Amino acid sequence: LDEVDGVRKVRGDVRDAEQMRRLVKGHDLVFHLAALISVPDSYERPRSYYETNVGGTLNMLEACREHGVKMVHTSTSEVYGTAQYTPMDEKHPALPQDMYGLSKVLNEETAAAYTRRCGMTTVCLRLTTVMDFQNVRWSEVHRDEAYGWLAQHSTVYRLLDRASFMRRIPLSAIHDAAG
């Protein structure tokens, strides 16, 4: 990952609850991006996906709750499973077909429960077709076409407008969205 001013990246293990408590302490916002993400691998190692993705998110939620820290976490369009209709939107039923998608549904619901029960601030970004536009050759993909495609196929495109598309969104914008 690129270096970002004011952001401290840490290598650790979200399954280690004590480490998560130590790392969260003293901060006001955590971006929880840790997860096992391979759909095919989730068929082969479902327990690992449950322990890492669900158990790790629970550890992060507990650490954030204990220290009064806001949490932004990522989910995935894999929570939808096979499309019941297109384009899929936030009202589409969650019908995951693998442990990866199921783990993300469980994470979303667990975070929502922490928000309701504990008054914690959590924000879930359900990402769809994440693309690295820094490494795309613009002769092949044009910004307007890419923006239009994202607007039709993504459940998070509303976070972007034409001015912010194709550039980094300031951390303060996400922090403000987290309340």
XYZ file of N, CA, C and O in Angstrom:
716
model
N 0.830 -1.196 0.000
C 0.000 0.000 0.000
C 0.866 1.247 0.000
O 1.927 1.265 0.620
N 0.388 2.274 -0.666
C 1.105 3.537 -0.661
C 1.087 4.131 0.736
O 0.182 3.894 1.518
N 2.083 4.929 1.037
C 2.103 5.652 2.305
C 1.100 6.787 2.244
O 0.987 7.476 1.241
N 0.356 6.981 3.298
C -0.630 8.044 3.391
C -0.355 8.804 4.679
O -0.232 8.195 5.747
N -0.259 10.135 4.581
C -0.009 10.939 5.769
C -1.091 10.697 6.809
O -2.279 10.666 6.496
N -0.674 10.510 8.043
C -1.609 10.352 9.147
C -2.174 8.957 9.302
O -3.022 8.729 10.156
N -1.724 8.017 8.461
C -2.223 6.650 8.538
C -1.070 5.728 8.912
O -0.015 5.766 8.293
N -1.295 4.943 9.930
C -0.290 3.974 10.365
C -0.749 2.586 9.949
O -1.805 2.131 10.361
N 0.012 1.929 9.099
C -0.301 0.571 8.685
C 0.389 -0.389 9.637
O 1.531 -0.167 10.033
N -0.325 -1.454 9.975
C 0.208 -2.420 10.932
C 0.024 -3.816 10.371
O -1.034 -4.142 9.845
N 1.035 -4.619 10.497
C 0.918 -6.031 10.136
C 0.652 -6.792 11.424
O 1.367 -6.639 12.408
N -0.386 -7.571 11.412
C -0.746 -8.318 12.606
C -1.701 -9.434 12.254
O -1.816 -9.834 11.101
N -2.405 -9.911 13.255
C -3.346 -11.011 13.076
C -4.644 -10.648 13.778
O -4.680 -10.557 15.006
N -5.713 -10.420 13.020
C -6.982 -10.015 13.608
C -7.567 -11.091 14.515
O -8.457 -10.806 15.307
N -7.059 -12.292 14.436
C -7.524 -13.353 15.328
C -6.962 -13.186 16.735
O -7.422 -13.817 17.671
N -5.977 -12.304 16.888
C -5.344 -12.043 18.189
C -6.048 -10.857 18.851
O -5.730 -9.699 18.593
N -7.027 -11.152 19.704
C -7.849 -10.110 20.321
C -7.022 -9.130 21.145
O -7.266 -7.918 21.107
N -6.054 -9.617 21.874
C -5.229 -8.734 22.703
C -4.417 -7.772 21.837
O -4.306 -6.588 22.142
N -3.849 -8.264 20.751
C -3.107 -7.392 19.846
C -4.026 -6.317 19.273
O -3.642 -5.151 19.174
N -5.258 -6.677 18.905
C -6.191 -5.693 18.353
C -6.523 -4.629 19.401
O -6.587 -3.446 19.084
N -6.712 -5.012 20.658
C -6.978 -4.019 21.719
C -5.811 -3.052 21.875
O -6.012 -1.851 22.014
N -4.590 -3.574 21.836
C -3.407 -2.705 21.965
C -3.300 -1.751 20.782
O -2.970 -0.580 20.947
N -3.572 -2.239 19.580
C -3.412 -1.416 18.384
C -4.486 -0.343 18.270
O -4.225 0.744 17.772
N -5.685 -0.626 18.717
C -6.802 0.307 18.594
C -6.714 1.427 19.626
O -7.090 2.570 19.345
N -6.197 1.121 20.785
C -6.148 2.090 21.887
C -5.457 3.387 21.456
O -4.407 3.375 20.837
N -6.121 4.507 21.761
C -5.541 5.812 21.476
C -5.881 6.369 20.103
O -5.419 7.454 19.748
N -6.667 5.644 19.320
C -7.055 6.121 17.985
C -8.534 6.463 17.978
O -9.292 6.024 18.833
N -8.955 7.252 16.986
C -10.374 7.599 16.911
C -11.099 6.888 15.774
O -12.328 6.830 15.750
N -10.355 6.315 14.823
C -10.973 5.652 13.685
C -10.079 4.515 13.214
O -8.864 4.677 13.109
N -10.703 3.382 12.918
C -9.980 2.218 12.399
C -10.592 1.809 11.070
O -11.821 1.721 10.952
N -9.752 1.584 10.072
C -10.173 1.005 8.805
C -9.851 -0.479 8.878
O -8.689 -0.860 8.850
N -10.868 -1.300 9.004
C -10.679 -2.751 9.129
C -10.778 -3.371 7.741
O -11.863 -3.499 7.181
N -9.632 -3.720 7.181
C -9.571 -4.280 5.833
C -9.108 -5.734 5.831
O -9.054 -6.365 4.778
N -8.768 -6.256 6.997
C -8.196 -7.603 7.081
C -9.249 -8.660 6.764
O -10.352 -8.637 7.312
N -8.907 -9.584 5.875
C -9.813 -10.693 5.551
C -9.107 -11.679 4.632
O -8.206 -11.304 3.880
N -9.544 -12.914 4.688
C -9.222 -13.877 3.649
C -10.255 -13.641 2.550
O -11.444 -13.493 2.850
N -9.829 -13.616 1.270
C -10.734 -13.117 0.232
C -10.955 -14.037 -0.962
O -11.740 -13.698 -1.838
N -10.343 -15.183 -1.041
C -10.488 -16.038 -2.218
C -11.758 -16.882 -2.125
O -11.900 -17.706 -1.217
N -12.658 -16.687 -3.069
C -13.895 -17.480 -3.086
C -13.586 -18.968 -3.227
O -14.068 -19.784 -2.431
N -12.774 -19.384 -4.210
C -12.497 -20.824 -4.331
C -11.831 -21.405 -3.073
O -12.175 -22.504 -2.639
N -10.917 -20.657 -2.498
C -10.238 -21.127 -1.293
C -11.208 -21.265 -0.117
O -11.028 -22.118 0.741
N -12.262 -20.450 -0.096
C -13.209 -20.523 1.012
C -13.989 -21.836 1.014
O -14.489 -22.260 2.053
N -14.081 -22.494 -0.144
C -14.692 -23.828 -0.192
C -13.772 -24.867 0.440
O -14.228 -25.809 1.063
N -12.482 -24.674 0.229
C -11.489 -25.635 0.729
C -11.176 -25.449 2.207
O -10.861 -26.414 2.892
N -11.242 -24.198 2.683
C -10.860 -23.897 4.076
C -11.929 -23.055 4.773
O -11.657 -21.955 5.242
N -13.151 -23.547 4.874
C -14.221 -22.730 5.450
C -13.959 -22.316 6.902
O -14.300 -21.207 7.299
N -13.354 -23.171 7.683
C -13.074 -22.830 9.082
C -12.107 -21.651 9.182
O -12.288 -20.754 9.989
N -11.094 -21.631 8.333
C -10.135 -20.512 8.331
C -10.833 -19.205 7.997
O -10.528 -18.164 8.579
N -11.771 -19.248 7.045
C -12.501 -18.042 6.667
C -13.393 -17.570 7.808
O -13.495 -16.378 8.061
N -14.018 -18.503 8.493
C -14.866 -18.132 9.625
C -14.012 -17.544 10.752
O -14.313 -16.474 11.280
N -12.936 -18.230 11.110
C -12.102 -17.768 12.223
C -11.448 -16.426 11.931
O -11.379 -15.560 12.800
N -10.955 -16.243 10.706
C -10.270 -14.993 10.360
C -11.258 -13.862 10.102
O -11.154 -12.789 10.702
N -12.202 -14.090 9.217
C -13.099 -13.001 8.821
C -14.121 -12.666 9.892
O -14.286 -11.495 10.239
N -14.805 -13.655 10.425
C -15.843 -13.394 11.421
C -15.219 -13.181 12.798
O -15.490 -12.179 13.472
N -14.365 -14.091 13.214
C -13.699 -13.939 14.513
C -12.830 -12.695 14.571
O -12.813 -11.972 15.568
N -12.116 -12.416 13.482
C -11.265 -11.227 13.437
C -12.067 -9.940 13.496
O -11.684 -8.979 14.178
N -13.200 -9.907 12.793
C -14.051 -8.717 12.841
C -14.644 -8.544 14.230
O -14.723 -7.425 14.747
N -15.039 -9.636 14.867
C -15.544 -9.559 16.234
C -14.464 -9.007 17.170
O -14.741 -8.141 18.009
N -13.226 -9.466 17.011
C -12.122 -8.934 17.822
C -11.945 -7.439 17.602
O -11.725 -6.678 18.547
N -12.041 -7.017 16.346
C -11.872 -5.597 16.035
C -13.027 -4.778 16.605
O -12.821 -3.702 17.176
N -14.254 -5.285 16.481
C -15.412 -4.586 17.045
C -15.290 -4.461 18.562
O -15.566 -3.393 19.126
N -14.887 -5.520 19.214
C -14.730 -5.485 20.677
C -13.655 -4.480 21.089
O -13.832 -3.728 22.046
N -12.537 -4.479 20.369
C -11.463 -3.543 20.677
C -11.936 -2.103 20.475
O -11.667 -1.225 21.307
N -12.641 -1.861 19.383
C -13.146 -0.515 19.116
C -14.191 -0.106 20.154
O -14.194 1.035 20.626
N -15.076 -1.012 20.517
C -16.081 -0.712 21.544
C -15.411 -0.373 22.870
O -15.737 0.631 23.502
N -14.443 -1.175 23.260
C -13.742 -0.977 24.530
C -13.072 0.388 24.613
O -13.047 1.010 25.669
N -12.545 0.855 23.480
C -11.786 2.111 23.480
C -12.533 3.284 22.839
O -11.945 4.341 22.614
N -13.811 3.106 22.516
C -14.597 4.202 21.953
C -14.137 4.645 20.581
O -14.151 5.839 20.268
N -13.739 3.689 19.751
C -13.179 3.982 18.434
C -14.211 3.673 17.349
O -14.908 2.659 17.405
N -14.311 4.544 16.346
C -15.187 4.318 15.198
C -14.515 3.314 14.256
O -13.292 3.275 14.162
N -15.338 2.536 13.550
C -14.772 1.527 12.659
C -15.420 1.566 11.282
O -16.637 1.571 11.158
N -14.578 1.627 10.250
C -14.998 1.479 8.864
C -14.514 0.104 8.432
O -13.339 -0.224 8.587
N -15.434 -0.734 7.946
C -15.019 -2.053 7.484
C -15.554 -2.303 6.090
O -16.494 -1.660 5.638
N -14.906 -3.224 5.405
C -15.272 -3.508 4.031
C -16.028 -4.818 3.926
O -15.749 -5.773 4.630
N -16.992 -4.808 3.024
C -17.723 -6.014 2.681
C -17.551 -6.236 1.182
O -16.605 -5.709 0.591
N -18.438 -6.972 0.574
C -18.253 -7.355 -0.815
C -19.592 -7.645 -1.484
O -20.566 -8.010 -0.813
N -19.620 -7.556 -2.792
C -20.822 -7.934 -3.535
C -21.059 -9.440 -3.480
O -22.137 -9.908 -3.846
N -20.075 -10.197 -3.004
C -20.254 -11.652 -2.859
C -21.362 -11.984 -1.866
O -21.846 -13.114 -1.834
N -21.783 -11.014 -1.040
C -22.894 -11.276 -0.116
C -24.183 -11.555 -0.890
O -25.087 -12.208 -0.361
N -24.298 -11.085 -2.128
C -25.514 -11.257 -2.902
C -25.658 -12.648 -3.513
O -26.761 -13.078 -3.816
N -24.554 -13.339 -3.744
C -24.626 -14.603 -4.466
C -24.995 -14.354 -5.914
O -24.629 -13.337 -6.494
N -25.766 -15.255 -6.496
C -26.212 -15.102 -7.879
C -27.292 -14.022 -7.948
O -28.216 -14.017 -7.134
N -27.162 -13.162 -8.925
C -28.097 -12.045 -9.065
C -29.525 -12.543 -9.250
O -29.799 -13.361 -10.121
N -30.422 -12.035 -8.425
C -31.855 -12.301 -8.569
C -32.456 -11.302 -9.558
O -33.479 -11.570 -10.160
N -31.819 -10.133 -9.679
C -32.190 -9.120 -10.653
C -30.982 -8.212 -10.839
O -30.059 -8.222 -10.034
N -30.966 -7.478 -11.948
C -29.877 -6.539 -12.220
C -30.466 -5.201 -12.637
O -31.564 -5.162 -13.200
N -29.766 -4.120 -12.407
C -28.556 -4.104 -11.590
C -28.910 -4.367 -10.123
O -30.005 -4.040 -9.670
N -27.980 -4.992 -9.427
C -28.188 -5.263 -8.014
C -28.057 -3.962 -7.230
O -27.236 -3.120 -7.558
N -28.862 -3.825 -6.200
C -28.784 -2.654 -5.336
C -28.806 -3.121 -3.888
O -28.760 -4.318 -3.613
N -28.865 -2.168 -2.961
C -28.808 -2.499 -1.547
C -30.011 -3.315 -1.081
O -29.974 -3.946 -0.041
N -31.100 -3.315 -1.851
C -32.297 -4.076 -1.496
C -32.220 -5.528 -1.960
O -33.072 -6.342 -1.601
N -31.224 -5.848 -2.764
C -31.055 -7.217 -3.261
C -30.857 -8.157 -2.070
O -30.129 -7.827 -1.135
N -31.511 -9.329 -2.073
C -31.334 -10.231 -0.937
C -29.901 -10.754 -0.836
O -29.242 -10.984 -1.853
N -29.449 -10.917 0.393
C -28.129 -11.502 0.640
C -28.284 -13.021 0.624
O -28.906 -13.598 1.516
N -27.739 -13.642 -0.405
C -27.818 -15.091 -0.582
C -26.434 -15.628 -0.946
O -26.231 -16.164 -2.041
N -25.457 -15.489 -0.032
C -24.092 -15.891 -0.369
C -24.015 -17.381 -0.690
O -24.779 -18.185 -0.143
N -23.082 -17.735 -1.565
C -22.938 -19.117 -2.005
C -21.640 -19.759 -1.528
O -21.351 -20.887 -1.910
N -20.880 -19.047 -0.743
C -19.600 -19.569 -0.288
C -19.288 -18.978 1.079
O -19.952 -18.054 1.541
N -18.268 -19.535 1.732
C -17.930 -19.080 3.084
C -17.430 -17.644 3.090
O -17.655 -16.922 4.057
N -16.758 -17.215 2.027
C -16.295 -15.834 1.968
C -17.489 -14.880 2.023
O -17.547 -13.977 2.859
N -18.467 -15.064 1.137
C -19.648 -14.201 1.127
C -20.415 -14.282 2.429
O -20.861 -13.266 2.972
N -20.571 -15.504 2.971
C -21.274 -15.669 4.244
C -20.550 -14.945 5.372
O -21.182 -14.283 6.198
N -19.225 -15.021 5.385
C -18.467 -14.341 6.446
C -18.694 -12.842 6.392
O -18.794 -12.177 7.430
N -18.820 -12.289 5.195
C -19.038 -10.852 5.069
C -20.459 -10.460 5.494
O -20.655 -9.399 6.087
N -21.464 -11.303 5.210
C -22.818 -11.047 5.700
C -22.810 -11.038 7.228
O -23.378 -10.141 7.861
N -22.169 -12.035 7.815
C -22.093 -12.103 9.276
C -21.400 -10.878 9.849
O -21.822 -10.340 10.875
N -20.349 -10.410 9.193
C -19.645 -9.205 9.654
C -20.546 -7.975 9.595
O -20.567 -7.159 10.522
N -21.271 -7.816 8.488
C -22.173 -6.671 8.359
C -23.224 -6.684 9.467
O -23.488 -5.656 10.103
N -23.825 -7.841 9.695
C -24.873 -7.947 10.710
C -24.315 -7.764 12.119
O -24.960 -7.151 12.974
N -23.123 -8.280 12.371
C -22.500 -8.125 13.689
C -22.184 -6.656 13.953
O -22.464 -6.141 15.040
N -21.630 -5.967 12.962
C -21.332 -4.545 13.131
C -22.612 -3.750 13.353
O -22.658 -2.848 14.201
N -23.671 -4.087 12.613
C -24.945 -3.388 12.798
C -25.485 -3.624 14.208
O -26.021 -2.701 14.840
N -25.321 -4.838 14.712
C -25.766 -5.135 16.081
C -24.967 -4.334 17.103
O -25.531 -3.836 18.086
N -23.668 -4.170 16.891
C -22.850 -3.365 17.804
C -23.287 -1.906 17.763
O -23.279 -1.224 18.779
N -23.671 -1.439 16.582
C -24.162 -0.068 16.476
C -25.464 0.081 17.265
O -25.622 1.031 18.030
N -26.373 -0.868 17.082
C -27.663 -0.799 17.793
C -27.495 -1.003 19.302
O -28.056 -0.269 20.102
N -26.724 -2.011 19.686
C -26.624 -2.384 21.099
C -25.705 -1.463 21.888
O -25.999 -1.105 23.024
N -24.598 -1.084 21.305
C -23.570 -0.345 22.047
C -23.496 1.123 21.667
O -22.710 1.867 22.254
N -24.225 1.549 20.632
C -24.134 2.923 20.177
C -22.831 3.221 19.462
O -22.456 4.375 19.278
N -22.139 2.173 19.053
C -20.872 2.322 18.340
C -21.109 2.873 16.949
O -22.135 2.588 16.331
N -20.160 3.638 16.436
C -20.232 4.097 15.058
C -19.466 3.118 14.185
O -18.260 2.926 14.363
N -20.196 2.476 13.264
C -19.567 1.596 12.284
C -20.085 1.986 10.905
O -21.242 2.378 10.756
N -19.220 1.907 9.922
C -19.586 2.163 8.535
C -19.133 0.957 7.738
O -17.998 0.505 7.868
N -20.037 0.434 6.913
C -19.709 -0.704 6.058
C -19.661 -0.231 4.617
O -20.607 0.393 4.138
N -18.595 -0.527 3.937
C -18.470 -0.252 2.506
C -18.586 -1.580 1.778
O -17.694 -2.413 1.868
N -19.698 -1.803 1.097
C -19.914 -3.040 0.342
C -19.350 -2.810 -1.052
O -20.001 -2.252 -1.923
N -18.140 -3.253 -1.267
C -17.411 -2.965 -2.500
C -17.794 -3.935 -3.613
O -18.045 -5.109 -3.370
N -17.808 -3.406 -4.820
C -18.132 -4.184 -6.005
C -17.115 -3.859 -7.079
O -16.927 -2.689 -7.412
N -16.438 -4.846 -7.594
C -15.483 -4.683 -8.673
C -14.482 -3.574 -8.361
O -14.508 -2.507 -8.964
N -13.642 -3.835 -7.387
C -12.613 -2.873 -7.014
C -11.545 -2.886 -8.098
O -11.064 -3.938 -8.498
N -11.205 -1.699 -8.594
C -10.252 -1.591 -9.685
C -9.145 -0.623 -9.298
O -9.399 0.356 -8.619
N -7.955 -0.906 -9.750
C -6.807 -0.048 -9.502
C -6.606 0.835 -10.723
O -5.948 0.458 -11.679
N -7.217 2.037 -10.702
C -7.149 2.914 -11.856
C -5.765 3.530 -12.045
O -5.479 4.077 -13.085
N -4.911 3.444 -11.037
C -3.568 3.996 -11.195
C -2.784 3.205 -12.244
O -1.892 3.727 -12.880
N -3.101 1.909 -12.401
C -2.330 1.054 -13.287
C -3.057 0.724 -14.588
O -2.634 -0.132 -15.337
N -4.172 1.396 -14.864
C -4.903 1.181 -16.104
C -4.357 2.127 -17.161
O -4.128 3.300 -16.900
N -4.146 1.618 -18.360
C -3.707 2.480 -19.464
C -4.922 3.211 -19.992
O -5.895 2.599 -20.429
N -4.870 4.545 -19.986
C -6.031 5.346 -20.356
C -6.390 5.239 -21.822
O -7.471 5.614 -22.229
N -5.501 4.698 -22.648
C -5.879 4.475 -24.044
C -6.923 3.356 -24.136
O -7.649 3.267 -25.113
N -7.012 2.508 -23.117
C -7.962 1.395 -23.126
C -9.243 1.727 -22.366
O -10.299 1.204 -22.678
N -9.164 2.525 -21.338
C -10.329 2.836 -20.511
C -10.407 4.345 -20.352
O -9.452 4.984 -19.952
N -11.540 4.915 -20.678
C -11.736 6.343 -20.550
C -12.470 6.637 -19.254
O -13.335 5.887 -18.826
N -12.151 7.756 -18.636
C -12.742 8.093 -17.347
C -14.271 8.113 -17.377
O -14.920 7.559 -16.507
N -14.865 8.760 -18.371
C -16.327 8.842 -18.419
C -16.949 7.458 -18.560
O -17.968 7.165 -17.941
N -16.347 6.594 -19.380
C -16.862 5.240 -19.539
C -16.738 4.476 -18.223
O -17.662 3.771 -17.818
N -15.610 4.605 -17.567
C -15.400 3.911 -16.299
C -16.374 4.416 -15.245
O -16.967 3.630 -14.501
N -16.576 5.726 -15.189
C -17.521 6.284 -14.217
C -18.929 5.781 -14.502
O -19.653 5.379 -13.603
N -19.329 5.768 -15.747
C -20.655 5.288 -16.116
C -20.851 3.832 -15.753
O -21.885 3.427 -15.234
N -19.821 3.021 -16.016
C -19.905 1.604 -15.660
C -20.058 1.451 -14.160
O -20.902 0.692 -13.674
N -19.246 2.162 -13.394
C -19.328 2.086 -11.936
C -20.701 2.535 -11.452
O -21.282 1.911 -10.564
N -21.228 3.596 -12.030
C -22.530 4.110 -11.612
C -23.631 3.087 -11.839
O -24.592 3.032 -11.091
N -23.489 2.251 -12.852
C -24.508 1.241 -13.142
C -24.319 -0.034 -12.339
O -25.278 -0.746 -12.069
N -23.096 -0.370 -11.953
C -22.817 -1.684 -11.381
C -22.378 -1.688 -9.929
O -22.208 -2.750 -9.357
N -22.179 -0.567 -9.322
C -21.626 -0.546 -7.984
C -22.628 -0.039 -6.969
O -23.372 0.893 -7.229
N -22.617 -0.651 -5.793
C -23.495 -0.178 -4.718
C -22.845 0.933 -3.913
O -23.479 1.508 -3.046
N -21.573 1.229 -4.175
C -20.908 2.289 -3.419
C -20.574 3.499 -4.285
O -19.958 4.424 -3.816
N -21.025 3.510 -5.530
C -20.665 4.623 -6.406
C -21.193 5.944 -5.882
O -20.682 6.990 -6.193
N -22.238 5.901 -5.069
C -22.815 7.144 -4.563
C -21.803 7.928 -3.713
O -21.991 9.102 -3.469
N -20.773 7.235 -3.248
C -19.749 7.931 -2.475
C -18.873 8.802 -3.372
O -18.127 9.632 -2.884
N -18.961 8.565 -4.656
C -18.095 9.274 -5.597
C -18.913 10.247 -6.425
O -20.050 9.989 -6.767
N -18.324 11.351 -6.747
C -18.939 12.236 -7.726
C -17.918 12.455 -8.833
O -16.790 12.007 -8.743
N -18.323 13.112 -9.884
C -17.409 13.280 -11.015
C -16.103 13.955 -10.612
O -15.059 13.651 -11.149
N -16.146 14.864 -9.676
C -14.920 15.576 -9.276
C -13.973 14.667 -8.504
O -12.758 14.787 -8.628
N -14.522 13.754 -7.700
C -13.638 12.931 -6.878
C -13.271 11.621 -7.550
O -12.346 10.948 -7.126
N -14.000 11.246 -8.613
C -13.710 9.998 -9.288
C -12.312 10.048 -9.898
O -11.896 11.047 -10.439
N -11.604 8.978 -9.777
C -10.263 8.818 -10.333
C -9.198 9.541 -9.521
O -8.096 9.741 -9.992
N -9.505 9.979 -8.359
C -8.469 10.505 -7.488
C -8.727 9.932 -6.102
O -9.780 9.388 -5.832
N -7.778 10.058 -5.255
C -7.950 9.543 -3.907
C -8.995 10.338 -3.154
O -9.029 11.553 -3.231
N -9.829 9.643 -2.421
C -10.792 10.311 -1.566
C -10.077 10.622 -0.262
O -9.461 9.738 0.335
N -10.115 11.862 0.203
C -9.406 12.195 1.437
C -9.934 11.384 2.611
O -11.131 11.114 2.711
N -9.039 10.970 3.484
C -9.443 10.222 4.669
C -10.451 11.012 5.488
O -11.339 10.444 6.111
N -10.347 12.327 5.467
C -11.279 13.143 6.241
C -12.708 12.967 5.750
O -13.651 13.016 6.537
N -12.905 12.713 4.447
C -14.253 12.511 3.914
C -14.860 11.237 4.470
O -16.032 11.192 4.830
N -14.061 10.179 4.568
C -14.561 8.923 5.137
C -14.747 9.087 6.637
O -15.722 8.625 7.203
N -13.836 9.785 7.281
C -13.958 10.042 8.711
C -15.236 10.822 9.001
O -15.987 10.498 9.926
N -15.537 11.830 8.163
C -16.758 12.609 8.344
C -17.991 11.732 8.143
O -18.977 11.869 8.858
N -17.940 10.815 7.178
C -19.065 9.910 6.937
C -19.294 8.997 8.127
O -20.416 8.597 8.417
N -18.222 8.686 8.846
C -18.329 7.806 10.016
C -18.917 8.540 11.206
O -19.199 7.925 12.228
N -19.099 9.841 11.083
C -19.727 10.597 12.168
C -18.698 11.153 13.067
O -18.623 11.247 14.192
